[in-house]
Amino acid sequence: MTELVHVGLEGREYDIHIGPGLLARAGDLISTLTNRRRMMIVTEENVAALHLKALQDGLAAAGIQSEALILPAGEATKSWPHFTRAVEWLLEQKVERKDLVIAFGGGVIGDLTGFAAAVLRRGVGFVQIPTSLLAQVDSSVGGKTGINAPQGKNLIGAFHQPSMVLADTDVLGTLTSRDFLAGYGEVVKYGLLGDEAFFDWLEQNAPAMAAGDQTLRVEAVKRSCQMKADIVERDETEQGDRALLNLGHTFCHALEAATGYSDRLLHGEGVAIGCALAFELSSRLGLCSQEAPSRVRAHLKAMGTKVDLSDIEGNLPSAEALVDLMGQDKKVVDGQLRFIMARGIGQAYVTGDVPRDAVVALLQDALAQR
Ligand code: GLY
């Protein structure tokens, strides 16, 4: 039951394979791109403990020998020291332009390894093998690569498309329920930003999907990747529509900075909270009905993901301080914040026309409920 989504970027096109059992077939699938019989894998310790042997066996079955660099797990790895380590290790391994480096992990490993591939020898190829739901539906697709800076998230990076994405849905079975639900924040984002029918489908099917239904998982990942591929084909470098994929992310990035990029708030949890806030703000500004934010919150609550600021443990800064943290957002133009607002479920758009006072008031009310 493997599904295929094609990303049709001229000269940089690639396939996303989605389904169970793909680690075992990785060697055969990657062999369609290259005849190199040696590959370098960058991964992290949790993924390595659970799945590295299965991937290396899958490569070996096609006669591909592999070496792996195992980095620490967690967001702190997406930083200069670990990036330097990965780049230098790949150079020690004598990576060549025609090699395909394998990024094997969640968003942190995919972003860091993709960025290393982008800059090494002015660009080597890479394959994304995403192991988290978040990475399978979002970060492994579309070629955004990079690391975090002390000033903010993802501020150092490059666009560099992978040559193939292998989303093995069996691997999702080893995620903790918290990690799975965090990734779900990015799945629901697709319905909310541009496809009400997908949101309807999620309302019906997401509980069974979260409980482990494989067919539903494949379908949810496929529909998410198809939407992302369509947007990336229209706007690879985010001159317009691609910013829609940042629904909820302006709030999320401020909350992640406020919680120190720690376990207090996982990225996808911040996306879910951010989507709820974006719909609440849209309703307050009279852009959408009051029912829309209620429906969003009801679904997120039913799924058991974080949805309110009160779901974040510990102290948070003031509403003014949170808005200041948004100032490093990559969507800022001429110092002006831009938000993804919604005219309804599935009808998001980008605007610079959101009064700062309205954002501060929204956050003050959300903080008061803690
Ligand atoms: N994660 C948002 C994007 O790829 O544009």
XYZ file of C-alpha atoms in Angstrom, residues 201-369:
169
model
C -12.047 13.970 7.228
C -9.717 14.502 10.196
C -12.630 15.186 12.531
C -14.024 11.790 11.513
C -10.845 9.753 11.223
C -8.014 11.281 13.255
C -8.899 9.529 16.543
C -8.617 6.106 14.860
C -5.476 7.247 13.060
C -3.863 8.329 16.342
C -4.893 4.974 17.853
C -2.785 3.226 15.210
C -4.849 2.580 12.068
C -2.185 2.146 9.368
C -4.391 2.840 6.362
C -5.566 6.116 7.869
C -1.988 7.094 8.714
C -0.872 6.544 5.131
C -3.857 8.558 3.880
C -3.228 11.464 6.297
C 0.481 11.640 5.423
C -0.301 11.421 1.697
C -2.927 14.181 1.762
C -0.638 16.424 3.815
C 2.340 15.831 1.499
C 0.181 16.383 -1.595
C -0.955 19.751 -0.270
C 2.579 20.716 0.615
C 3.895 19.591 -2.797
C 1.234 21.671 -4.563
C 2.157 24.785 -2.569
C 5.911 24.264 -2.975
C 5.487 23.807 -6.741
C 3.701 27.179 -6.892
C 6.104 29.026 -4.606
C 9.333 27.190 -3.782
C 11.122 30.092 -2.077
C 8.166 31.588 -0.192
C 7.528 34.737 -2.158
C 3.777 34.278 -1.608
C 1.567 31.242 -1.004
C 4.179 29.136 0.786
C 3.858 31.426 3.808
C 0.417 29.827 4.312
C 2.272 26.779 5.623
C 3.223 28.993 8.544
C -0.344 29.109 9.866
C 0.011 29.246 13.652
C 3.788 29.514 13.427
C 4.195 33.207 14.359
C 2.604 32.466 17.741
C 4.401 29.125 17.921
C 7.873 30.575 17.356
C 7.333 33.199 20.078
C 6.137 30.502 22.508
C 9.055 28.235 21.639
C 11.506 31.100 22.248
C 9.730 31.915 25.536
C 10.057 28.296 26.688
C 13.700 28.064 25.623
C 13.095 25.497 22.840
C 12.747 22.954 25.624
C 10.525 19.953 26.333
C 8.015 22.350 27.881
C 6.671 22.900 24.387
C 7.329 20.739 21.328
C 7.194 22.499 17.955
C 4.016 20.765 16.798
C 2.316 21.536 20.123
C 3.145 25.193 19.551
C 1.676 24.912 16.042
C -1.594 23.525 17.440
C -1.807 26.329 20.037
C -0.788 28.839 17.343
C -3.533 27.634 14.960
C -6.139 27.996 17.726
C -4.846 31.539 18.446
C -4.782 32.472 14.740
C -8.433 31.427 14.356
C -9.419 33.240 17.564
C -7.686 36.391 16.309
C -9.346 36.050 12.883
C -12.727 35.830 14.580
C -12.018 38.832 16.843
C -11.047 40.865 13.791
C -14.359 39.913 12.161
C -12.646 37.911 9.404
C -14.373 34.609 10.190
C -17.356 33.421 12.207
C -17.101 32.654 15.925
C -17.909 29.025 15.153
C -14.612 28.524 13.298
C -12.255 28.937 16.328
C -14.669 26.901 18.479
C -14.568 24.041 15.976
C -10.762 24.182 15.783
C -10.391 24.129 19.579
C -12.989 21.372 19.996
C -11.151 19.113 17.550
C -7.713 19.750 19.043
C -9.081 19.122 22.528
C -10.772 15.910 21.376
C -7.401 14.756 20.036
C -5.739 15.511 23.389
C -3.101 17.852 22.009
C -2.112 21.128 23.634
C -4.455 23.934 22.638
C -4.350 26.681 25.311
C -1.518 28.665 26.873
C -2.573 27.012 30.163
C -1.419 23.698 28.677
C 2.180 24.978 28.854
C 3.776 24.333 32.245
C 5.716 27.037 34.100
C 5.823 30.788 33.668
C 5.359 32.633 30.399
C 6.387 36.237 29.725
C 3.865 39.054 29.288
C 1.790 39.479 26.141
C 3.970 42.467 25.109
C 7.120 40.374 25.547
C 5.626 37.556 23.455
C 4.801 39.989 20.642
C 8.373 41.336 20.824
C 9.626 37.763 20.386
C 7.685 37.630 17.101
C 9.955 40.375 15.725
C 12.483 37.804 14.458
C 9.827 36.032 12.392
C 10.993 35.492 8.795
C 7.695 36.880 7.501
C 8.489 40.355 8.918
C 8.689 42.934 6.079
C 10.014 46.458 6.798
C 9.748 45.683 10.516
C 6.017 44.914 10.088
C 4.697 41.607 11.438
C 2.701 39.485 8.985
C 0.192 36.881 10.070
C -1.695 34.026 8.482
C -5.338 34.822 9.132
C -8.429 32.856 8.083
C -11.775 33.704 6.520
C -12.986 30.267 7.601
C -11.719 26.711 7.934
C -9.626 25.982 4.842
C -9.433 29.657 3.849
C -6.182 31.101 5.171
C -4.361 34.099 3.710
C -1.293 36.192 4.513
C -1.684 39.758 5.745
C 0.349 42.557 7.289
C -2.887 44.194 8.341
C -3.176 42.949 11.911
C -3.054 45.651 14.602
C -0.403 44.975 17.257
C -2.945 45.952 19.932
C -5.268 43.147 18.824
C -2.467 40.580 19.133
C -1.463 41.899 22.567
C -5.100 41.836 23.765
C -5.572 38.267 22.477
C -2.461 37.077 24.300
C -3.372 38.976 27.480
C -6.713 37.187 27.562
C -5.091 33.823 26.803
C -2.518 34.376 29.573
C -5.247 35.453 32.040
C -6.897 32.046 31.621
